[in-house]
Amino acid sequence: MGIVINQSGLVTRMFVGKWQGWSEDPGKGRRLRPRMIAMLPKGTLRIVGMTLAFVTGIGGMPAAGATEITAFKQAVAIGAAEDPALSDFYREINYRAIWTGSSPEDRERRAAFLSIVGEADVHGLPQGIYDEAILRDLMGGARNDRDRGRVEAELSRLLLTFVRHLETGILVPSEVDRDIKREVPRRDGATILREFARAEPYAYLTSLAPRTAEYAGLVREKAKLERIVAAGGYGPTVPAGRLELGASGMGVLALRDRLISLGYLPRTETAQFDAGMELAVEAFQADHGLNNDGIVGGATLAALNRSAAERLGQVLVAMERERWMNRDLGDRHILVNLTDFRTRIVVEGETIFETRSVIGADKDGQRTPEFSDEMDHIVINPSWYVPRSIVVNEYLPALRRNPYALGYMEITDRQGRVVNRGHGFAQYSAGTFPFAMRQPPGPRNALGLVKFMFPNRYNIYLHDTPAKNLFSSEVRAFSHGCIRLGDPFDFAYALLGMQSDDPEGEFQRHLRSGRETRVNLETPVPVHLIYRTAIAKPGGGVEYRGDIYGRDARILAALGAAGVALPGPGS
């Protein structure tokens, strides 16, 4: 076997064959003359044993810039050839060692990596990849320079995988669910290696995981749930039925024991559903996004009977999701947790405003996607330009039957002129309907009296709604994908208060005019549409929500397929 290396030390060609010496090429000097069995493009094959050939100049002397390579450098070049980031990095440093040398720095890197890899399970990373014993065997198995070069490249490859898994997640979000539009902030591999080579290794490796209170809380909850699962879970479930203040019997005893196991009720011998138990149920309901009426049944009973193993799965997914967003969310930002049906304005880590939300229905084409963008303006007294999917799928059938249906809507042609409804629409299908529809500003407008814009390719925004009754529902998934706000005026005041001395007066002045008015935000505000079914509480513990779109179930399965240890069934 052999390779050709250019002046930069880059492997440019590989061959398999027997060495037959040089062949002369007038004007070009000597050239390789192997008996070729196969020509291999760079990076297609791992080569274990090989003979190195040099590019030579006239008279058989090495060409200008050609560098003799040792067995170690040769093994590193081949080991790195399959990964452009590795190749770039090692070419830059002339294939010297950062791991396998005898210098104090190399020893410190090895020790730090072994130490941190030993904690991989704390973060729920794949098993088998980060096994400390396997790494020690790998390092200890290097008997010669060629082995050392192979280990050198493999350790750098493993470092890149570890950094990416811990820093920005194991999975590619869009490959798990097409509605997760999250752009993960993955860094270039060569940059990672350069930083690591210059850094204090232990400090560098311990800085990779998200440094948020949210992630720290999830890590603590993971450890707690693992102990509970190992001990057998929460114990017997609560039998079906309705339980409320004053009840007694076996169901109440099971409820009492379950609340004690879950940490909502101190140890007690009571056999009665008393005031203390009612308060414990209300606290449980509040932590699970349920109507806190103190009554056990339906959704509350289902949440009570979720096993510790199921909750552990939710935490593992939430940790992966937090890694996907390992970035600066902004000192001021808007956070919409779809599973919580709530929207918050956060300033320097504190929620300064919160309101109920309605999200997209759990139907194809209506589920609200997950992504981040920047809100840059508000529209007061907005028009609603009806999305074409709604026009042809929901409104056109009514117009075909009765051209004067939906009289509160304007139907316009491509020039924006209002269409005469008298001609009828029965001749059009979904594919041929040539008109657009617009609902003018007004109290019946589907967007209400204000919308909040963060222009994006998905046509998602936040807005008011005339359907105020929907906000009293426990599960609020009713829209076509946009986010409806329960308190849109106060939300607007909070945003405008960042740039105005009289935000309410300014807003009301535009509202009273009745005219469609755009108000720009002087400083755009990041908006993050997230999906968390396990949420760390500031004072400790975790709140849980339902998997409304089934996305977490798909992520958990994908994590298992990637090698993450998933909890088995349990109570």
Coordinates of C-alpha atoms in Angstrom, one line a residue:
M1 CA 0.0 0.0 0.0
G2 CA 1.1 3.6 -0.5
I3 CA 0.1 7.2 -0.4
V4 CA 1.2 10.4 -2.2
I5 CA 1.6 13.5 0.0
N6 CA 1.7 17.0 -1.3
Q7 CA 3.8 20.0 -0.1
S8 CA 1.3 20.7 2.7
G9 CA 1.6 17.2 4.0
L10 CA -1.9 16.3 2.8
V11 CA -2.6 12.8 1.7
T12 CA -3.7 13.3 -1.9
R13 CA -3.8 9.7 -3.3
M14 CA -3.7 6.2 -2.1
F15 CA -2.9 3.0 -3.9
V16 CA -2.8 -0.7 -3.3
G17 CA 0.0 -2.6 -5.1
K18 CA 3.6 -3.8 -5.0
W19 CA 6.5 -1.4 -5.1
Q20 CA 8.5 -1.5 -8.4
G21 CA 10.7 1.5 -8.0
W22 CA 10.7 4.7 -10.0
S23 CA 9.9 5.4 -13.6
E24 CA 11.4 8.3 -15.5
D25 CA 9.3 11.1 -16.9
P26 CA 11.4 13.6 -18.9
G27 CA 10.9 17.1 -17.5
K28 CA 9.0 15.9 -14.5
G29 CA 11.5 13.8 -12.6
R30 CA 10.9 10.4 -11.2
R31 CA 7.4 9.1 -10.6
L32 CA 5.9 6.2 -8.6
R33 CA 5.6 3.0 -10.6
P34 CA 3.6 0.6 -8.4
R35 CA 1.8 -2.3 -10.0
M36 CA -1.7 -0.9 -9.4
I37 CA -4.4 -3.2 -8.1
A38 CA -6.8 -0.4 -7.2
M39 CA -6.8 3.4 -7.0
L40 CA -8.6 4.7 -4.0
P41 CA -9.9 8.3 -3.5
K42 CA -8.7 10.0 -0.3
G43 CA -10.7 9.1 2.8
T44 CA -12.5 5.9 1.5
L45 CA -10.4 3.3 3.4
R46 CA -8.7 2.9 6.7
I47 CA -5.2 1.5 5.8
V48 CA -3.3 -0.3 8.5
G49 CA 0.1 -1.2 7.0
M50 CA 1.6 0.7 4.1
T51 CA 4.7 1.9 2.3
L52 CA 5.2 5.6 2.0
A53 CA 6.1 7.2 -1.4
F54 CA 7.4 10.7 -1.8
V55 CA 6.8 13.2 -4.6
T56 CA 10.2 13.7 -6.0
G57 CA 11.9 16.4 -8.1
I58 CA 14.4 16.2 -10.9
G59 CA 17.2 13.7 -10.4
G60 CA 15.4 11.8 -7.7
M61 CA 15.7 14.5 -5.0
P62 CA 12.7 15.3 -2.9
A63 CA 10.5 18.0 -4.5
A64 CA 10.5 21.4 -2.9
G65 CA 8.3 21.4 0.2
A66 CA 8.0 17.6 0.3
T67 CA 8.3 16.4 3.9
E68 CA 9.5 13.1 5.1
I69 CA 6.9 11.4 7.3
T70 CA 7.5 9.2 10.3
A71 CA 5.5 6.1 10.9
F72 CA 3.6 8.0 13.6
K73 CA 2.7 10.9 11.3
Q74 CA 1.8 8.5 8.6
A75 CA -0.6 6.7 10.9
V76 CA -2.1 10.0 12.1
A77 CA -2.6 11.2 8.5
I78 CA -4.4 8.0 7.5
G79 CA -6.5 7.9 10.8
A80 CA -7.6 11.5 10.2
A81 CA -8.2 11.1 6.4
E82 CA -11.9 10.2 6.8
D83 CA -12.7 13.4 8.7
P84 CA -12.0 16.8 7.1
A85 CA -11.9 18.5 10.5
L86 CA -9.3 16.1 11.8
S87 CA -7.3 16.3 8.6
D88 CA -7.3 20.1 8.7
F89 CA -6.2 20.2 12.3
Y90 CA -3.4 17.7 12.1
R91 CA -2.1 19.2 8.8
E92 CA -1.9 22.6 10.5
I93 CA 0.2 21.2 13.4
N94 CA 2.3 19.0 11.0
Y95 CA 0.8 15.8 12.5
R96 CA 2.4 16.2 15.9
A97 CA 0.9 14.6 19.0
I98 CA -1.5 16.3 21.4
W99 CA -2.5 13.1 23.2
T100 CA 0.1 10.4 22.9
G101 CA 3.4 12.3 23.5
S102 CA 5.4 12.1 26.7
S103 CA 5.0 15.8 27.6
P104 CA 3.2 17.0 30.7
E105 CA 0.6 18.6 28.5
D106 CA -0.2 15.4 26.7
R107 CA -0.4 13.5 30.0
E108 CA -2.7 16.2 31.4
R109 CA -5.0 15.9 28.4
R110 CA -5.3 12.1 28.6
A111 CA -6.0 12.3 32.4
A112 CA -8.6 15.0 32.0
F113 CA -10.4 13.2 29.2
L114 CA -10.5 9.9 31.1
S115 CA -11.9 11.7 34.1
I116 CA -14.6 13.6 32.2
V117 CA -15.6 10.6 30.1
G118 CA -16.1 8.6 33.3
E119 CA -19.0 11.1 34.0
A120 CA -20.7 10.7 30.7
D121 CA -23.6 8.8 32.2
V122 CA -24.4 11.9 34.4
H123 CA -25.5 13.6 31.2
G124 CA -27.3 10.7 29.7
L125 CA -24.8 10.2 26.8
P126 CA -24.6 7.0 24.8
Q127 CA -23.2 3.9 26.5
G128 CA -20.3 2.0 24.9
I129 CA -18.8 5.1 23.2
Y130 CA -17.5 6.7 26.4
D131 CA -16.2 3.6 28.4
E132 CA -13.2 4.5 30.5
A133 CA -11.9 1.0 30.5
I134 CA -12.0 0.8 26.7
L135 CA -10.2 4.1 26.5
R136 CA -7.5 2.8 28.9
D137 CA -7.1 -0.3 26.8
L138 CA -6.9 1.8 23.6
M139 CA -4.1 3.9 25.1
G140 CA -2.3 1.0 26.7
G141 CA -2.3 -1.0 23.4
A142 CA 0.0 1.4 21.6
R143 CA 3.2 -0.7 21.2
N144 CA 5.0 1.3 18.5
D145 CA 4.9 4.6 16.7
R146 CA 2.3 3.4 14.2
D147 CA 0.0 2.3 17.0
R148 CA 0.6 5.6 18.7
G149 CA -0.5 7.5 15.6
R150 CA -3.6 5.4 15.3
V151 CA -4.5 6.1 19.0
E152 CA -3.7 9.8 18.5
A153 CA -6.3 10.1 15.6
E154 CA -8.8 8.0 17.4
L155 CA -8.7 10.0 20.6
S156 CA -9.2 13.3 18.7
R157 CA -12.1 11.7 16.8
L158 CA -13.7 10.6 20.1
L159 CA -13.1 14.1 21.6
L160 CA -15.0 15.6 18.7
T161 CA -17.9 13.2 19.2
F162 CA -17.9 13.9 23.0
V163 CA -17.8 17.6 22.6
R164 CA -20.7 17.6 20.1
H165 CA -22.8 15.3 22.2
L166 CA -22.4 17.2 25.4
E167 CA -22.4 20.7 24.0
T168 CA -25.1 20.6 21.3
G169 CA -26.8 17.2 21.6
I170 CA -26.7 13.6 20.3
L171 CA -29.4 13.9 17.7
V172 CA -30.2 16.1 14.7
P173 CA -33.6 17.6 15.7
S174 CA -35.1 17.7 12.2
E175 CA -34.2 14.1 11.6
V176 CA -36.4 13.1 14.5
D177 CA -39.4 15.2 13.8
R178 CA -39.9 17.5 10.8
D179 CA -41.6 20.2 12.9
I180 CA -38.6 20.6 15.1
K181 CA -36.9 23.4 13.1
R182 CA -34.3 24.1 15.7
E183 CA -30.9 25.1 14.3
V184 CA -28.4 23.5 16.6
P185 CA -25.2 25.7 17.2
R186 CA -22.7 23.0 16.2
R187 CA -19.1 24.2 15.9
D188 CA -16.4 23.3 13.4
G189 CA -14.4 20.3 14.5
A190 CA -11.0 21.8 13.6
T191 CA -11.9 24.9 15.8
I192 CA -12.8 22.6 18.7
L193 CA -9.4 20.8 18.4
R194 CA -7.5 24.0 18.2
E195 CA -9.3 25.3 21.3
F196 CA -8.7 22.1 23.2
A197 CA -5.0 22.0 22.3
R198 CA -4.5 25.5 23.7
A199 CA -6.8 25.2 26.8
E200 CA -6.4 23.9 30.2
P201 CA -8.0 20.5 29.4
Y202 CA -10.1 19.8 32.5
A203 CA -11.5 23.3 32.6
Y204 CA -12.3 23.1 28.9
L205 CA -14.1 19.7 29.1
T206 CA -16.1 20.7 32.2
S207 CA -17.4 23.9 30.4
L208 CA -19.1 22.0 27.5
A209 CA -22.5 21.1 29.0
P210 CA -25.1 23.9 29.2
R211 CA -24.4 26.1 32.2
T212 CA -28.0 27.0 32.9
A213 CA -30.0 26.5 36.0
E214 CA -32.4 24.5 33.9
Y215 CA -29.8 21.9 32.9
A216 CA -28.4 21.7 36.4
G217 CA -31.9 21.0 37.8
L218 CA -32.5 18.3 35.2
V219 CA -29.2 16.6 36.0
R220 CA -30.2 16.5 39.7
E221 CA -33.7 15.2 38.8
K222 CA -32.1 12.5 36.6
A223 CA -30.0 11.3 39.5
K224 CA -32.9 11.3 41.9
L225 CA -35.2 9.4 39.5
E226 CA -32.5 6.8 38.8
R227 CA -32.3 6.1 42.6
I228 CA -36.1 5.8 42.8
V229 CA -36.2 3.4 39.8
A230 CA -33.4 1.3 41.2
A231 CA -35.4 1.0 44.5
G232 CA -38.5 -0.2 42.7
G233 CA -40.3 3.0 41.7
Y234 CA -43.1 4.9 43.4
G235 CA -45.1 1.8 44.5
P236 CA -48.7 0.8 43.8
T237 CA -50.7 3.0 41.5
V238 CA -54.0 4.7 42.5
P239 CA -57.1 2.7 41.3
A240 CA -59.5 4.3 38.8
G241 CA -62.3 6.4 40.2
R242 CA -63.0 9.9 41.5
L243 CA -61.5 10.9 44.9
E244 CA -62.1 14.2 46.6
L245 CA -62.3 15.8 50.1
G246 CA -64.1 13.6 52.6
A247 CA -63.6 10.3 50.7
S248 CA -62.2 7.2 52.3
G249 CA -61.4 3.6 51.5
M250 CA -58.6 1.7 49.7
G251 CA -58.4 4.3 46.9
V252 CA -57.6 7.0 49.4
L253 CA -55.0 4.8 51.1
A254 CA -53.3 4.2 47.7
L255 CA -53.5 7.9 46.9
R256 CA -52.0 8.8 50.3
D257 CA -49.0 6.4 49.8
R258 CA -48.5 7.7 46.2
L259 CA -48.4 11.3 47.3
I260 CA -45.9 10.4 50.0
S261 CA -43.7 8.6 47.5
L262 CA -43.9 11.5 45.1
G263 CA -42.9 14.0 47.9
Y264 CA -46.1 15.9 48.1
L265 CA -47.3 14.6 51.4
P266 CA -45.4 14.1 54.7
R267 CA -45.7 10.6 56.2
T268 CA -49.1 10.2 57.8
E269 CA -51.4 7.4 58.9
T270 CA -54.6 9.1 57.8
A271 CA -57.2 7.0 56.0
Q272 CA -59.4 10.0 55.1
F273 CA -59.1 12.4 52.2
D274 CA -58.6 15.4 54.5
A275 CA -57.6 19.0 54.0
G276 CA -53.9 18.1 54.1
M277 CA -54.3 15.6 51.3
E278 CA -56.4 18.1 49.3
L279 CA -53.5 20.6 49.5
A280 CA -51.1 17.9 48.4
V281 CA -53.2 17.1 45.4
E282 CA -53.5 20.8 44.4
A283 CA -49.7 21.2 44.6
F284 CA -49.3 18.1 42.4
Q285 CA -51.8 19.5 39.9
A286 CA -50.0 22.8 39.8
D287 CA -46.7 21.1 39.1
H288 CA -48.3 19.1 36.2
G289 CA -50.1 21.9 34.5
L290 CA -53.5 20.7 35.6
N291 CA -56.5 22.5 36.9
N292 CA -55.8 22.6 40.6
D293 CA -59.2 21.8 42.0
G294 CA -58.0 19.2 44.5
I295 CA -60.0 16.4 42.9
V296 CA -58.4 13.2 41.7
G297 CA -59.7 11.7 38.5
G298 CA -59.2 11.9 34.7
A299 CA -55.9 13.7 33.8
T300 CA -54.9 14.1 37.5
L301 CA -55.2 10.3 38.1
A302 CA -53.2 9.6 34.9
A303 CA -50.4 11.9 35.9
L304 CA -50.3 10.5 39.4
N305 CA -49.9 7.0 38.0
R306 CA -47.0 7.8 35.6
S307 CA -44.0 5.7 36.6
A308 CA -40.6 7.0 37.8
A309 CA -39.1 5.3 34.7
E310 CA -41.5 7.4 32.4
R311 CA -40.5 10.6 34.2
L312 CA -36.8 9.7 33.9
G313 CA -37.4 9.4 30.1
Q314 CA -38.9 12.9 30.0
V315 CA -35.9 14.2 31.9
L316 CA -33.5 12.6 29.5
V317 CA -35.3 14.2 26.5
A318 CA -35.4 17.6 28.3
M319 CA -31.6 17.4 28.8
E320 CA -31.1 16.7 25.1
R321 CA -33.4 19.6 24.2
E322 CA -31.4 21.9 26.5
R323 CA -28.2 20.9 24.7
W324 CA -29.8 21.8 21.4
M325 CA -30.3 25.3 22.8
N326 CA -26.8 25.7 24.4
R327 CA -26.6 29.3 23.3
D328 CA -27.2 32.8 24.6
L329 CA -31.0 33.1 24.6
G330 CA -30.7 36.9 25.1
D331 CA -30.9 39.0 28.2
R332 CA -34.4 39.8 27.2
H333 CA -36.4 37.2 25.3
I334 CA -39.8 35.7 24.8
L335 CA -40.2 32.0 25.7
V336 CA -43.2 30.0 24.5
N337 CA -43.3 26.5 25.9
L338 CA -45.8 24.7 23.7
T339 CA -46.5 21.9 26.1
D340 CA -47.2 24.4 28.9
F341 CA -49.6 26.5 26.8
R342 CA -47.9 29.6 28.2
T343 CA -45.9 32.6 26.9
R344 CA -43.4 34.5 29.1
I345 CA -41.2 37.6 28.8
V346 CA -37.9 36.9 30.5
V347 CA -35.5 39.7 31.5
E348 CA -32.1 38.7 32.9
G349 CA -33.3 35.3 33.9
E350 CA -36.5 36.6 35.6
T351 CA -40.0 36.2 34.2
I352 CA -41.5 39.7 34.1
F353 CA -44.8 38.8 32.3
E354 CA -46.7 35.5 31.7
T355 CA -49.9 34.7 30.0
R356 CA -51.9 31.7 28.8
S357 CA -51.5 30.6 25.2
V358 CA -53.3 28.6 22.6
I359 CA -51.1 26.5 20.2
G360 CA -51.6 24.6 17.0
A361 CA -54.0 21.7 17.0
D362 CA -52.5 18.2 16.9
K363 CA -53.3 17.7 13.2
D364 CA -51.0 17.5 10.1
G365 CA -50.2 21.0 9.0
Q366 CA -51.4 22.7 12.2
R367 CA -48.8 21.7 14.8
T368 CA -46.8 24.6 15.9
P369 CA -43.1 24.2 14.9
E370 CA -40.1 24.7 17.3
F371 CA -37.6 27.4 16.3
S372 CA -36.1 30.7 17.3
D373 CA -36.2 34.1 15.7
E374 CA -36.5 37.8 16.6
M375 CA -39.6 39.9 17.1
D376 CA -39.1 43.2 15.5
H377 CA -42.6 44.9 15.3
I378 CA -46.2 44.9 16.5
V379 CA -49.2 45.5 14.3
I380 CA -52.2 47.1 16.1
N381 CA -55.6 46.7 14.4
P382 CA -54.2 44.1 12.0
S383 CA -55.7 42.7 8.9
W384 CA -55.8 38.9 8.5
Y385 CA -54.4 37.7 5.2
V386 CA -55.8 34.2 5.2
P387 CA -53.2 31.5 4.5
R388 CA -54.0 29.7 1.2
S389 CA -54.3 26.4 2.9
I390 CA -57.2 27.7 4.9
V391 CA -58.7 29.5 1.9
V392 CA -59.0 26.4 -0.3
N393 CA -59.5 23.8 2.3
E394 CA -62.0 25.5 4.6
Y395 CA -63.5 28.6 2.9
L396 CA -63.7 27.6 -0.7
P397 CA -66.2 24.8 -0.1
A398 CA -68.6 27.3 1.6
L399 CA -68.1 29.8 -1.2
R400 CA -68.8 27.2 -3.9
R401 CA -72.2 26.6 -2.2
N402 CA -73.0 30.2 -1.5
P403 CA -70.8 33.0 -3.0
Y404 CA -72.0 35.4 -0.3
A405 CA -70.9 33.2 2.6
L406 CA -68.2 34.6 4.8
G407 CA -69.4 38.2 4.1
Y408 CA -66.9 39.7 6.6
M409 CA -64.1 38.6 4.3
E410 CA -62.7 40.5 1.3
I411 CA -61.9 38.4 -1.7
T412 CA -59.3 40.0 -3.9
D413 CA -57.6 39.4 -7.2
R414 CA -53.9 39.4 -7.9
Q415 CA -53.9 43.2 -8.2
G416 CA -55.6 43.6 -4.8
R417 CA -59.0 44.6 -6.2
V418 CA -62.1 43.3 -4.5
V419 CA -63.8 40.6 -6.5
N420 CA -67.6 40.7 -7.4
R421 CA -69.1 37.8 -5.6
G422 CA -72.1 37.8 -8.0
H423 CA -70.1 35.7 -10.6
G424 CA -70.0 32.8 -8.1
F425 CA -67.1 30.4 -7.3
A426 CA -68.6 27.0 -8.2
Q427 CA -66.3 26.7 -11.2
Y428 CA -63.1 26.7 -9.1
S429 CA -61.2 23.9 -7.4
A430 CA -58.5 24.1 -4.7
G431 CA -55.9 24.1 -7.5
T432 CA -57.6 26.7 -9.7
F433 CA -59.0 29.3 -7.2
P434 CA -57.1 32.4 -8.3
F435 CA -58.1 34.8 -5.4
A436 CA -56.8 35.8 -2.0
M437 CA -58.9 36.5 1.1
R438 CA -58.4 39.2 3.7
Q439 CA -60.3 40.0 6.9
P440 CA -60.1 43.8 7.6
P441 CA -59.3 45.1 11.1
G442 CA -62.0 44.9 13.6
P443 CA -63.2 43.2 16.8
R444 CA -64.2 40.0 14.9
N445 CA -60.9 39.7 13.2
A446 CA -59.3 36.3 13.7
L447 CA -56.1 37.9 14.9
G448 CA -58.0 40.1 17.4
L449 CA -56.7 43.6 17.8
V450 CA -52.9 43.1 17.8
K451 CA -50.3 40.7 16.5
F452 CA -46.6 40.4 17.3
M453 CA -44.3 39.7 14.4
F454 CA -41.0 37.8 14.2
P455 CA -40.9 37.2 10.4
N456 CA -40.1 33.6 9.6
R457 CA -40.5 31.1 6.8
Y458 CA -43.2 29.2 8.7
N459 CA -45.6 32.2 8.9
I460 CA -45.9 31.8 12.7
Y461 CA -46.6 34.8 15.0
L462 CA -48.3 35.7 18.3
H463 CA -51.6 37.4 18.3
D464 CA -54.9 38.3 20.1
T465 CA -58.1 36.4 19.4
P466 CA -61.8 37.0 19.7
A467 CA -62.2 33.4 21.0
K468 CA -61.4 34.1 24.6
N469 CA -63.3 31.1 25.9
L470 CA -60.5 28.7 24.7
F471 CA -58.1 30.0 27.4
S472 CA -60.1 28.3 30.2
S473 CA -59.3 24.8 28.7
E474 CA -56.6 22.7 30.4
V475 CA -55.2 21.6 27.0
R476 CA -55.1 24.5 24.7
A477 CA -54.3 23.2 21.2
F478 CA -56.8 24.7 18.8
S479 CA -55.1 27.0 16.3
H480 CA -53.7 26.5 12.8
G481 CA -50.2 26.9 14.2
C482 CA -49.9 30.5 15.4
I483 CA -49.8 31.3 19.1
R484 CA -52.8 33.1 20.6
L485 CA -52.3 35.1 23.8
G486 CA -54.7 35.3 26.7
D487 CA -53.6 38.8 27.7
P488 CA -52.3 40.4 24.5
F489 CA -52.7 44.0 25.6
D490 CA -50.6 43.5 28.7
F491 CA -48.1 41.6 26.7
A492 CA -47.9 44.6 24.3
Y493 CA -47.5 47.0 27.3
A494 CA -44.6 44.9 28.7
L495 CA -42.8 45.0 25.3
L496 CA -43.4 48.7 24.6
G497 CA -42.4 49.5 28.2
M498 CA -38.8 48.6 27.2
Q499 CA -38.8 51.7 24.9
S500 CA -41.6 54.0 26.0
D501 CA -42.4 56.0 29.1
D502 CA -46.2 55.5 28.5
P503 CA -46.6 52.1 26.8
E504 CA -50.3 51.8 27.6
G505 CA -51.1 55.3 26.3
E506 CA -49.1 54.8 23.1
F507 CA -50.8 51.4 22.4
Q508 CA -54.3 52.7 23.2
R509 CA -53.9 55.8 21.0
H510 CA -53.1 53.6 18.0
L511 CA -55.9 51.2 18.9
R512 CA -58.5 53.9 19.1
S513 CA -57.6 55.2 15.6
G514 CA -59.0 52.0 14.1
R515 CA -56.2 52.1 11.5
E516 CA -53.8 49.3 10.9
T517 CA -50.6 50.5 12.5
R518 CA -47.1 49.1 12.7
V519 CA -45.0 49.8 15.7
N520 CA -41.3 48.8 15.4
L521 CA -39.4 47.5 18.4
E522 CA -36.3 49.6 18.8
T523 CA -34.3 46.6 19.9
P524 CA -35.6 43.3 18.4
V525 CA -36.4 40.6 21.0
P526 CA -35.4 37.0 20.6
V527 CA -38.4 34.6 20.5
H528 CA -37.9 30.9 21.4
L529 CA -40.7 28.4 20.7
I530 CA -39.7 25.4 22.8
Y531 CA -41.3 22.1 23.8
R532 CA -40.5 20.9 27.3
T533 CA -42.4 18.2 29.2
A534 CA -39.9 18.3 32.1
I535 CA -39.2 21.8 33.4
A536 CA -36.8 22.5 36.3
K537 CA -38.3 24.7 39.1
P538 CA -36.2 27.6 40.4
G539 CA -36.5 26.4 44.0
G540 CA -35.7 22.7 43.2
G541 CA -37.6 19.8 41.7
V542 CA -39.2 19.5 38.3
E543 CA -42.6 20.2 36.8
Y544 CA -44.0 17.8 34.1
R545 CA -46.3 18.3 31.1
G546 CA -48.0 16.1 28.6
D547 CA -46.4 15.2 25.2
I548 CA -49.1 16.9 23.2
Y549 CA -47.6 16.2 19.8
G550 CA -45.8 13.0 20.6
R551 CA -42.4 14.6 19.8
D552 CA -40.7 13.6 23.1
A553 CA -41.7 9.9 22.5
R554 CA -39.9 10.0 19.2
I555 CA -36.8 11.7 20.6
L556 CA -36.6 9.2 23.5
A557 CA -36.7 6.3 21.0
A558 CA -34.0 8.0 18.9
L559 CA -31.8 8.5 22.0
G560 CA -32.2 4.8 22.7
A561 CA -31.2 3.9 19.1
A562 CA -28.2 6.1 19.6
G563 CA -27.0 4.1 22.6
V564 CA -28.5 6.1 25.5
A565 CA -29.5 3.8 28.4
L566 CA -33.2 4.1 28.7
P567 CA -35.1 3.2 31.9
G568 CA -37.1 0.0 31.9
P569 CA -40.8 -0.1 33.0
G570 CA -41.4 0.6 36.6
S571 CA -43.8 2.1 39.1

